[in-house]
PDB file of C-alpha atoms in Angstrom:
ATOM      1  CA  LYS A   1     155.010 171.076  52.260  1.00 62.00           C
ATOM      2  CA  PRO A   2     152.787 172.432  54.938  1.00 74.00           C
ATOM      3  CA  TYR A   3     154.250 173.919  58.223  1.00 81.00           C
ATOM      4  CA  ILE A   4     154.769 171.001  60.687  1.00 90.00           C
ATOM      5  CA  HIS A   5     155.623 172.604  63.930  1.00 94.00           C
ATOM      6  CA  HIS A   6     157.566 169.940  65.672  1.00 95.00           C
ATOM      7  CA  LEU A   7     159.750 169.211  62.467  1.00 95.00           C
ATOM      8  CA  TYR A   8     160.309 172.987  62.416  1.00 95.00           C
ATOM      9  CA  MET A   9     161.361 173.019  66.055  1.00 97.00           C
ATOM     10  CA  GLU A  10     163.939 170.074  65.330  1.00 97.00           C
ATOM     11  CA  THR A  11     165.762 172.168  62.859  1.00 97.00           C
ATOM     12  CA  TYR A  12     165.228 175.488  64.966  1.00 98.00           C
ATOM     13  CA  ASN A  13     166.678 173.510  68.095  1.00 98.00           C
ATOM     14  CA  GLU A  14     169.676 172.598  66.010  1.00 98.00           C
ATOM     15  CA  LEU A  15     170.156 176.261  65.214  1.00 98.00           C
ATOM     16  CA  GLU A  16     170.104 177.137  68.913  1.00 98.00           C
ATOM     17  CA  SER A  17     172.680 174.610  69.455  1.00 98.00           C
ATOM     18  CA  LEU A  18     175.035 176.067  66.891  1.00 98.00           C
ATOM     19  CA  LEU A  19     174.396 179.450  68.573  1.00 98.00           C
ATOM     20  CA  LYS A  20     175.403 177.976  72.009  1.00 98.00           C
ATOM     21  CA  ASP A  21     178.329 176.668  70.573  1.00 98.00           C
ATOM     22  CA  GLY A  22     179.532 179.746  68.893  1.00 98.00           C
ATOM     23  CA  TYR A  23     179.106 178.923  65.342  1.00 98.00           C
ATOM     24  CA  ILE A  24     176.393 181.482  64.596  1.00 98.00           C
ATOM     25  CA  LYS A  25     175.814 184.949  66.145  1.00 98.00           C
ATOM     26  CA  SER A  26     172.088 185.017  65.941  1.00 98.00           C
ATOM     27  CA  ILE A  27     168.916 183.248  64.493  1.00 98.00           C
ATOM     28  CA  GLY A  28     166.679 184.582  62.032  1.00 98.00           C
ATOM     29  CA  VAL A  29     163.533 183.330  60.543  1.00 97.00           C
ATOM     30  CA  SER A  30     161.319 184.291  57.521  1.00 94.00           C
ATOM     31  CA  ASN A  31     157.642 184.197  56.509  1.00 92.00           C
ATOM     32  CA  MET A  32     156.412 183.459  59.942  1.00 94.00           C
ATOM     33  CA  THR A  33     152.857 184.356  60.472  1.00 93.00           C
ATOM     34  CA  ILE A  34     151.577 185.346  64.002  1.00 96.00           C
ATOM     35  CA  PRO A  35     150.183 182.038  64.847  1.00 95.00           C
ATOM     36  CA  LYS A  36     153.631 180.368  63.677  1.00 95.00           C
ATOM     37  CA  MET A  37     155.578 183.000  65.584  1.00 97.00           C
ATOM     38  CA  LYS A  38     153.574 182.511  68.772  1.00 97.00           C
ATOM     39  CA  LEU A  39     154.216 178.744  68.670  1.00 97.00           C
ATOM     40  CA  LEU A  40     157.889 179.174  67.960  1.00 98.00           C
ATOM     41  CA  LEU A  41     158.297 181.758  70.792  1.00 98.00           C
ATOM     42  CA  LYS A  42     156.419 179.415  73.102  1.00 98.00           C
ATOM     43  CA  ASP A  43     158.842 176.578  72.354  1.00 98.00           C
ATOM     44  CA  CYS A  44     162.361 177.906  71.803  1.00 98.00           C
ATOM     45  CA  LYS A  45     165.038 178.662  74.177  1.00 98.00           C
ATOM     46  CA  VAL A  46     166.410 181.615  72.274  1.00 98.00           C
ATOM     47  CA  SER A  47     164.097 184.066  70.348  1.00 98.00           C
ATOM     48  CA  PRO A  48     165.036 184.698  66.823  1.00 98.00           C
ATOM     49  CA  VAL A  49     166.466 188.209  66.131  1.00 98.00           C
ATOM     50  CA  VAL A  50     164.254 189.041  62.887  1.00 98.00           C
ATOM     51  CA  ASN A  51     161.656 187.877  61.046  1.00 98.00           C
ATOM     52  CA  GLN A  52     161.986 188.643  57.329  1.00 97.00           C
ATOM     53  CA  VAL A  53     158.628 189.039  55.436  1.00 96.00           C
ATOM     54  CA  GLU A  54     157.227 190.616  52.334  1.00 95.00           C
ATOM     55  CA  LEU A  55     156.155 194.199  53.009  1.00 96.00           C
ATOM     56  CA  HIS A  56     155.446 196.811  50.556  1.00 96.00           C
ATOM     57  CA  PRO A  57     152.773 199.525  50.324  1.00 97.00           C
ATOM     58  CA  HIS A  58     150.308 197.444  48.627  1.00 97.00           C
ATOM     59  CA  PHE A  59     150.938 194.475  51.173  1.00 96.00           C
ATOM     60  CA  GLN A  60     151.342 196.052  54.566  1.00 97.00           C
ATOM     61  CA  GLN A  61     150.654 193.239  56.908  1.00 96.00           C
ATOM     62  CA  GLU A  62     149.506 195.671  59.477  1.00 96.00           C
ATOM     63  CA  SER A  63     148.437 193.219  62.136  1.00 96.00           C
ATOM     64  CA  LEU A  64     151.782 191.360  61.738  1.00 97.00           C
ATOM     65  CA  VAL A  65     153.632 194.576  62.089  1.00 97.00           C
ATOM     66  CA  ARG A  66     151.635 195.739  65.330  1.00 97.00           C
ATOM     67  CA  TYR A  67     152.077 191.970  66.822  1.00 97.00           C
ATOM     68  CA  HIS A  68     155.982 192.259  66.396  1.00 97.00           C
ATOM     69  CA  LEU A  69     156.256 196.041  67.408  1.00 96.00           C
ATOM     70  CA  ASP A  70     153.955 195.643  70.479  1.00 96.00           C
ATOM     71  CA  GLU A  71     154.208 192.185  71.667  1.00 97.00           C
ATOM     72  CA  THR A  72     157.598 190.686  70.666  1.00 97.00           C
ATOM     73  CA  ASP A  73     161.240 191.755  70.628  1.00 96.00           C
ATOM     74  CA  VAL A  74     161.703 190.090  67.116  1.00 98.00           C
ATOM     75  CA  LYS A  75     162.290 192.862  64.609  1.00 97.00           C
ATOM     76  CA  LEU A  76     160.653 192.874  61.382  1.00 97.00           C
ATOM     77  CA  VAL A  77     162.750 192.952  57.997  1.00 97.00           C
ATOM     78  CA  GLY A  78     160.843 193.855  55.091  1.00 97.00           C
ATOM     79  CA  TYR A  79     161.808 192.439  51.605  1.00 95.00           C
ATOM     80  CA  MET A  80     160.307 193.694  48.444  1.00 93.00           C
ATOM     81  CA  PRO A  81     159.693 196.999  49.983  1.00 95.00           C
ATOM     82  CA  LEU A  82     159.081 198.617  46.603  1.00 94.00           C
ATOM     83  CA  GLY A  83     156.774 195.885  45.317  1.00 91.00           C
ATOM     84  CA  SER A  84     159.461 194.338  43.234  1.00 83.00           C
ATOM     85  CA  PRO A  85     158.511 196.020  39.837  1.00 78.00           C
ATOM     86  CA  ASN A  86     161.230 194.047  38.030  1.00 78.00           C
ATOM     87  CA  ARG A  87     160.497 190.616  39.444  1.00 78.00           C
ATOM     88  CA  PRO A  88     160.597 187.633  36.942  1.00 76.00           C
ATOM     89  CA  GLU A  89     157.340 187.070  34.721  1.00 77.00           C
ATOM     90  CA  ARG A  90     156.767 183.677  36.652  1.00 74.00           C
ATOM     91  CA  ASP A  91     156.303 185.668  39.667  1.00 77.00           C
ATOM     92  CA  ARG A  92     153.565 187.990  38.015  1.00 80.00           C
ATOM     93  CA  PHE A  93     149.722 187.386  38.217  1.00 81.00           C
ATOM     94  CA  PRO A  94     146.842 189.450  36.591  1.00 82.00           C
ATOM     95  CA  GLU A  95     145.547 190.359  40.010  1.00 86.00           C
ATOM     96  CA  HIS A  96     148.803 191.940  41.030  1.00 87.00           C
ATOM     97  CA  THR A  97     149.173 195.660  41.587  1.00 90.00           C
ATOM     98  CA  VAL A  98     152.053 198.045  40.830  1.00 92.00           C
ATOM     99  CA  ASP A  99     152.761 199.815  44.102  1.00 94.00           C
ATOM    100  CA  LEU A 100     155.023 202.493  42.586  1.00 95.00           C
ATOM    101  CA  GLU A 101     152.101 203.527  40.323  1.00 95.00           C
ATOM    102  CA  ASP A 102     149.806 204.151  43.042  1.00 96.00           C
ATOM    103  CA  PRO A 103     148.260 207.669  42.712  1.00 98.00           C
ATOM    104  CA  VAL A 104     148.466 208.322  46.594  1.00 98.00           C
ATOM    105  CA  LEU A 105     152.168 207.231  46.621  1.00 98.00           C
ATOM    106  CA  VAL A 106     152.758 209.332  43.658  1.00 98.00           C
ATOM    107  CA  GLU A 107     150.913 212.462  44.919  1.00 98.00           C
ATOM    108  CA  ILE A 108     152.615 212.270  48.430  1.00 98.00           C
ATOM    109  CA  SER A 109     156.059 211.865  46.769  1.00 98.00           C
ATOM    110  CA  LYS A 110     155.327 215.054  44.617  1.00 98.00           C
ATOM    111  CA  GLU A 111     154.237 216.763  47.912  1.00 98.00           C
ATOM    112  CA  ASN A 112     157.652 216.073  49.431  1.00 98.00           C
ATOM    113  CA  GLY A 113     159.795 216.264  46.300  1.00 97.00           C
ATOM    114  CA  TRP A 114     161.020 212.815  46.604  1.00 97.00           C
ATOM    115  CA  THR A 115     160.857 209.637  44.246  1.00 96.00           C
ATOM    116  CA  VAL A 116     158.022 207.521  44.544  1.00 96.00           C
ATOM    117  CA  GLY A 117     160.542 204.825  45.671  1.00 96.00           C
ATOM    118  CA  GLN A 118     161.959 206.974  48.546  1.00 97.00           C
ATOM    119  CA  THR A 119     158.242 207.593  49.770  1.00 98.00           C
ATOM    120  CA  ALA A 120     157.579 203.746  49.692  1.00 97.00           C
ATOM    121  CA  LEU A 121     160.605 203.166  51.660  1.00 97.00           C
ATOM    122  CA  LYS A 122     160.320 206.014  54.172  1.00 98.00           C
ATOM    123  CA  PHE A 123     156.650 204.791  54.753  1.00 98.00           C
ATOM    124  CA  ASN A 124     157.805 201.485  56.059  1.00 96.00           C
ATOM    125  CA  MET A 125     160.992 202.867  57.748  1.00 96.00           C
ATOM    126  CA  GLN A 126     158.606 205.145  59.629  1.00 97.00           C
ATOM    127  CA  ARG A 127     156.457 202.049  60.674  1.00 96.00           C
ATOM    128  CA  GLY A 128     159.579 200.581  62.422  1.00 95.00           C
ATOM    129  CA  ILE A 129     160.527 198.113  59.846  1.00 97.00           C
ATOM    130  CA  ALA A 130     164.146 197.336  58.591  1.00 96.00           C
ATOM    131  CA  LEU A 131     164.113 197.133  54.696  1.00 96.00           C
ATOM    132  CA  ILE A 132     166.135 195.371  52.171  1.00 94.00           C
ATOM    133  CA  PRO A 133     165.238 196.947  48.687  1.00 93.00           C
ATOM    134  CA  GLN A 134     167.118 195.277  45.874  1.00 88.00           C
ATOM    135  CA  THR A 135     168.742 197.120  43.137  1.00 87.00           C
ATOM    136  CA  ALA A 136     171.691 196.982  40.677  1.00 87.00           C
ATOM    137  CA  THR A 137     171.463 200.429  39.649  1.00 90.00           C
ATOM    138  CA  PRO A 138     174.025 202.830  41.521  1.00 93.00           C
ATOM    139  CA  SER A 139     171.738 205.727  41.319  1.00 92.00           C
ATOM    140  CA  ARG A 140     168.791 203.738  42.845  1.00 91.00           C
ATOM    141  CA  LEU A 141     171.099 202.507  45.621  1.00 92.00           C
ATOM    142  CA  GLU A 142     172.004 206.002  46.484  1.00 94.00           C
ATOM    143  CA  GLU A 143     168.354 207.053  46.247  1.00 92.00           C
ATOM    144  CA  ASN A 144     167.405 204.066  48.491  1.00 92.00           C
ATOM    145  CA  LEU A 145     170.067 204.956  50.994  1.00 93.00           C
ATOM    146  CA  LEU A 146     169.109 208.666  51.064  1.00 94.00           C
ATOM    147  CA  SER A 147     165.496 207.760  51.978  1.00 94.00           C
ATOM    148  CA  SER A 148     166.672 206.919  55.424  1.00 93.00           C
ATOM    149  CA  ASN A 149     167.727 210.499  56.120  1.00 95.00           C
ATOM    150  CA  LEU A 150     164.425 212.108  54.684  1.00 97.00           C
ATOM    151  CA  PRO A 151     162.210 214.024  57.021  1.00 97.00           C
ATOM    152  CA  ASP A 152     159.266 212.032  58.453  1.00 97.00           C
ATOM    153  CA  LEU A 153     156.109 211.749  56.451  1.00 98.00           C
ATOM    154  CA  THR A 154     153.357 213.640  58.388  1.00 98.00           C
ATOM    155  CA  LYS A 155     150.495 211.854  60.112  1.00 98.00           C
ATOM    156  CA  GLU A 156     148.041 212.643  57.462  1.00 98.00           C
ATOM    157  CA  GLN A 157     150.209 211.320  54.884  1.00 98.00           C
ATOM    158  CA  MET A 158     150.967 208.109  56.829  1.00 98.00           C
ATOM    159  CA  GLN A 159     147.234 207.870  57.174  1.00 98.00           C
ATOM    160  CA  ARG A 160     146.797 208.126  53.369  1.00 98.00           C
ATOM    161  CA  LEU A 161     149.284 205.464  52.697  1.00 98.00           C
ATOM    162  CA  LEU A 162     147.944 203.047  55.309  1.00 98.00           C
ATOM    163  CA  LYS A 163     144.702 203.182  53.258  1.00 98.00           C
ATOM    164  CA  ILE A 164     146.358 202.032  49.956  1.00 98.00           C
ATOM    165  CA  ASP A 165     146.985 198.653  51.310  1.00 97.00           C
ATOM    166  CA  LYS A 166     145.467 196.015  48.652  1.00 96.00           C
ATOM    167  CA  ASN A 167     146.561 192.782  50.760  1.00 93.00           C
ATOM    168  CA  CYS A 168     148.445 192.122  47.324  1.00 91.00           C
ATOM    169  CA  ARG A 169     151.023 189.442  48.088  1.00 89.00           C
ATOM    170  CA  LEU A 170     153.337 189.036  45.205  1.00 87.00           C
ATOM    171  CA  ILE A 171     155.338 185.920  46.510  1.00 81.00           C
ATOM    172  CA  ARG A 172     153.119 182.867  47.057  1.00 71.00           C
ATOM    173  CA  GLY A 173     155.788 180.130  47.044  1.00 65.00           C
ATOM    174  CA  GLN A 174     155.438 179.593  43.296  1.00 57.00           C
ATOM    175  CA  VAL A 175     159.238 179.886  43.192  1.00 55.00           C
ATOM    176  CA  PHE A 176     159.858 176.714  45.046  1.00 58.00           C
ATOM    177  CA  ASN A 177     157.462 174.664  42.688  1.00 61.00           C
ATOM    178  CA  TRP A 178     160.358 173.040  40.889  1.00 58.00           C
ATOM    179  CA  LYS A 179     160.231 170.005  38.577  1.00 65.00           C
ATOM    180  CA  LYS A 180     162.072 167.008  39.245  1.00 66.00           C
ATOM    181  CA  ASP A 181     166.010 167.620  38.525  1.00 68.00           C
ATOM    182  CA  GLN A 182     165.553 171.243  38.629  1.00 61.00           C
ATOM    183  CA  ASP A 183     166.982 173.722  40.995  1.00 56.00           C
ATOM    184  CA  TRP A 184     166.805 177.575  41.568  1.00 49.00           C
ATOM    185  CA  HIS A 185     169.044 177.806  38.520  1.00 52.00           C
ATOM    186  CA  ASP A 186     166.083 176.826  36.497  1.00 52.00           C
ATOM    187  CA  LEU A 187     163.611 179.011  37.331  1.00 46.00           C
TER     188      LEU A 187
END
Protein backbone atom coordinates (compact mmCIF):
# COMPACT_ATOMS: atom_id res chain seq x y z
CA LYS A 1 0.00 0.00 0.00
CA PRO A 2 1.20 3.53 -0.57
CA TYR A 3 2.24 5.77 2.30
CA ILE A 4 -0.81 7.62 3.63
CA HIS A 5 0.37 10.15 6.15
CA HIS A 6 -2.74 10.47 8.32
CA LEU A 7 -2.94 6.68 8.69
CA TYR A 8 0.73 6.49 9.53
CA MET A 9 0.25 9.22 12.15
CA GLU A 10 -2.60 7.28 13.77
CA THR A 11 -0.17 4.45 14.45
CA TYR A 12 2.66 6.79 15.40
CA ASN A 13 0.42 8.64 17.87
CA GLU A 14 -0.37 5.30 19.53
CA LEU A 15 3.38 4.70 19.90
CA GLU A 16 3.70 8.14 21.51
CA SER A 17 0.97 7.14 24.00
CA LEU A 18 2.81 3.91 24.80
CA LEU A 19 5.97 5.93 25.36
CA LYS A 20 4.20 8.41 27.62
CA ASP A 21 2.69 5.55 29.64
CA GLY A 22 6.10 3.90 30.05
CA TYR A 23 5.42 0.78 27.99
CA ILE A 24 8.22 1.55 25.53
CA LYS A 25 11.50 3.45 25.92
CA SER A 26 11.78 5.08 22.50
CA ILE A 27 10.33 5.16 19.01
CA GLY A 28 12.17 4.31 15.83
CA VAL A 29 11.08 4.31 12.21
CA SER A 30 12.41 2.68 9.08
CA ASN A 31 12.76 3.52 5.41
CA MET A 32 11.58 7.10 5.85
CA THR A 33 12.48 9.34 2.93
CA ILE A 34 13.18 13.04 3.45
CA PRO A 35 9.63 14.14 2.50
CA LYS A 36 8.05 11.51 4.77
CA MET A 37 10.40 12.38 7.63
CA LYS A 38 9.60 16.09 7.28
CA LEU A 39 5.88 15.31 7.50
CA LEU A 40 6.43 13.08 10.53
CA LEU A 41 8.58 15.61 12.36
CA LYS A 42 6.02 18.34 11.67
CA ASP A 43 3.14 16.30 13.07
CA CYS A 44 4.61 14.20 15.89
CA LYS A 45 4.85 15.14 19.55
CA VAL A 46 7.95 12.98 20.13
CA SER A 47 10.58 12.65 17.44
CA PRO A 48 11.76 9.18 16.53
CA VAL A 49 15.20 8.32 17.87
CA VAL A 50 16.32 6.48 14.73
CA ASN A 51 15.47 5.98 11.09
CA GLN A 52 16.67 2.57 9.91
CA VAL A 53 17.42 2.56 6.17
CA GLU A 54 19.30 0.55 3.57
CA LEU A 55 22.84 1.95 3.29
CA HIS A 56 25.94 0.44 1.68
CA PRO A 57 28.73 1.68 -0.59
CA HIS A 58 26.66 1.22 -3.76
CA PHE A 59 23.55 2.79 -2.16
CA GLN A 60 24.86 5.70 -0.11
CA GLN A 61 21.74 7.92 0.05
CA GLU A 62 23.95 10.96 0.56
CA SER A 63 21.09 13.49 0.57
CA LEU A 64 19.26 11.48 3.26
CA VAL A 65 22.47 11.17 5.31
CA ARG A 66 23.14 14.92 5.04
CA TYR A 67 19.53 15.73 5.95
CA HIS A 68 19.68 13.60 9.10
CA LEU A 69 23.11 14.82 10.17
CA ASP A 70 22.50 18.50 9.43
CA GLU A 71 18.79 19.09 9.99
CA THR A 72 17.42 16.57 12.51
CA ASP A 73 18.27 14.85 15.77
CA VAL A 74 17.10 11.54 14.31
CA LYS A 75 20.02 9.12 14.04
CA LEU A 76 20.45 6.97 10.96
CA VAL A 77 20.94 3.24 11.33
CA GLY A 78 22.10 1.48 8.18
CA TYR A 79 20.98 -2.03 7.41
CA MET A 80 22.70 -4.18 4.78
CA PRO A 81 25.93 -2.14 5.16
CA LEU A 82 27.91 -4.75 3.21
CA GLY A 83 25.39 -4.92 0.38
CA SER A 84 23.99 -8.23 1.68
CA PRO A 85 26.02 -10.55 -0.55
CA ASN A 86 24.20 -13.64 0.77
CA ARG A 87 20.63 -12.36 0.46
CA PRO A 88 18.00 -14.80 -0.87
CA GLU A 89 17.65 -15.34 -4.60
CA ARG A 90 14.18 -13.72 -4.55
CA ASP A 91 15.92 -10.45 -3.59
CA ARG A 92 18.43 -10.50 -6.48
CA PHE A 93 17.95 -8.70 -9.78
CA PRO A 94 20.21 -8.52 -12.86
CA GLU A 95 20.98 -4.83 -12.38
CA HIS A 96 22.27 -5.32 -8.83
CA THR A 97 25.95 -4.75 -8.19
CA VAL A 98 28.19 -6.46 -5.64
CA ASP A 99 29.63 -3.85 -3.28
CA LEU A 100 32.37 -6.08 -1.89
CA GLU A 101 33.79 -6.61 -5.39
CA ASP A 102 34.03 -2.91 -6.22
CA PRO A 103 37.61 -2.22 -7.42
CA VAL A 104 37.88 1.03 -5.45
CA LEU A 105 36.72 -0.64 -2.23
CA VAL A 106 39.11 -3.54 -2.84
CA GLU A 107 42.05 -1.19 -3.55
CA ILE A 108 41.48 0.93 -0.43
CA SER A 109 41.21 -2.26 1.63
CA LYS A 110 44.61 -3.37 0.31
CA GLU A 111 46.09 0.07 1.02
CA ASN A 112 45.04 -0.21 4.67
CA GLY A 113 45.55 -3.94 5.20
CA TRP A 114 41.87 -4.40 6.05
CA THR A 115 39.22 -6.74 4.71
CA VAL A 116 36.84 -5.33 2.12
CA GLY A 117 34.01 -5.70 4.61
CA GLN A 118 35.87 -3.68 7.23
CA THR A 119 36.48 -0.90 4.72
CA ALA A 120 32.80 -0.84 3.74
CA LEU A 121 31.76 -0.64 7.40
CA LYS A 122 34.37 1.99 8.31
CA PHE A 123 33.26 4.16 5.39
CA ASN A 124 29.70 4.46 6.71
CA MET A 125 30.77 4.66 10.35
CA GLN A 126 32.97 7.58 9.43
CA ARG A 127 29.96 9.24 7.80
CA GLY A 128 28.24 9.19 11.22
CA ILE A 129 25.96 6.21 10.63
CA ALA A 130 25.29 3.38 13.08
CA LEU A 131 25.36 0.04 11.29
CA ILE A 132 23.77 -3.36 11.76
CA PRO A 133 25.68 -5.87 9.66
CA GLN A 134 24.31 -9.39 9.69
CA THR A 135 26.45 -12.49 10.02
CA ALA A 136 26.30 -15.92 11.57
CA THR A 137 30.03 -16.52 11.15
CA PRO A 138 32.01 -15.90 14.36
CA SER A 139 35.14 -14.73 12.51
CA ARG A 140 33.13 -12.21 10.50
CA LEU A 141 31.37 -11.02 13.65
CA GLU A 142 34.76 -10.32 15.19
CA GLU A 143 35.97 -8.66 11.99
CA ASN A 144 32.88 -6.42 11.92
CA LEU A 145 33.32 -5.42 15.55
CA LEU A 146 37.02 -4.65 15.05
CA SER A 147 36.20 -2.30 12.18
CA SER A 148 34.92 0.28 14.67
CA ASN A 149 38.41 0.50 16.21
CA LEU A 150 40.28 0.96 12.94
CA PRO A 151 41.90 4.33 12.21
CA ASP A 152 39.90 6.72 10.05
CA LEU A 153 40.04 6.47 6.30
CA THR A 154 41.89 9.43 4.76
CA LYS A 155 39.93 12.29 3.20
CA GLU A 156 41.17 11.16 -0.19
CA GLN A 157 39.96 7.59 0.45
CA MET A 158 36.57 8.88 1.64
CA GLN A 159 36.26 10.95 -1.55
CA ARG A 160 37.07 7.91 -3.69
CA LEU A 161 34.46 5.86 -1.85
CA LEU A 162 31.82 8.56 -2.21
CA LYS A 163 32.29 8.27 -5.98
CA ILE A 164 31.37 4.55 -6.12
CA ASP A 165 27.71 5.15 -5.29
CA LYS A 166 25.56 3.44 -7.93
CA ASN A 167 22.14 4.20 -6.40
CA CYS A 168 21.68 0.42 -6.28
CA ARG A 169 18.78 -0.28 -3.92
CA LEU A 170 18.66 -3.99 -3.10
CA ILE A 171 15.41 -4.18 -1.16
CA ARG A 172 12.42 -2.81 -3.03
CA GLY A 173 9.64 -4.19 -0.91
CA GLN A 174 9.35 -7.39 -2.93
CA VAL A 175 9.65 -9.35 0.31
CA PHE A 176 6.19 -8.09 1.27
CA ASN A 177 4.47 -9.36 -1.87
CA TRP A 178 3.04 -12.39 -0.16
CA LYS A 179 0.41 -14.50 -1.81
CA LYS A 180 -2.86 -15.21 -0.05
CA ASP A 181 -2.42 -17.57 2.93
CA GLN A 182 1.36 -16.99 3.08
CA ASP A 183 3.51 -15.21 5.60
CA TRP A 184 7.21 -14.48 5.94
CA HIS A 185 7.98 -18.17 6.59
CA ASP A 186 6.93 -18.93 2.99
CA LEU A 187 9.31 -16.46 1.37
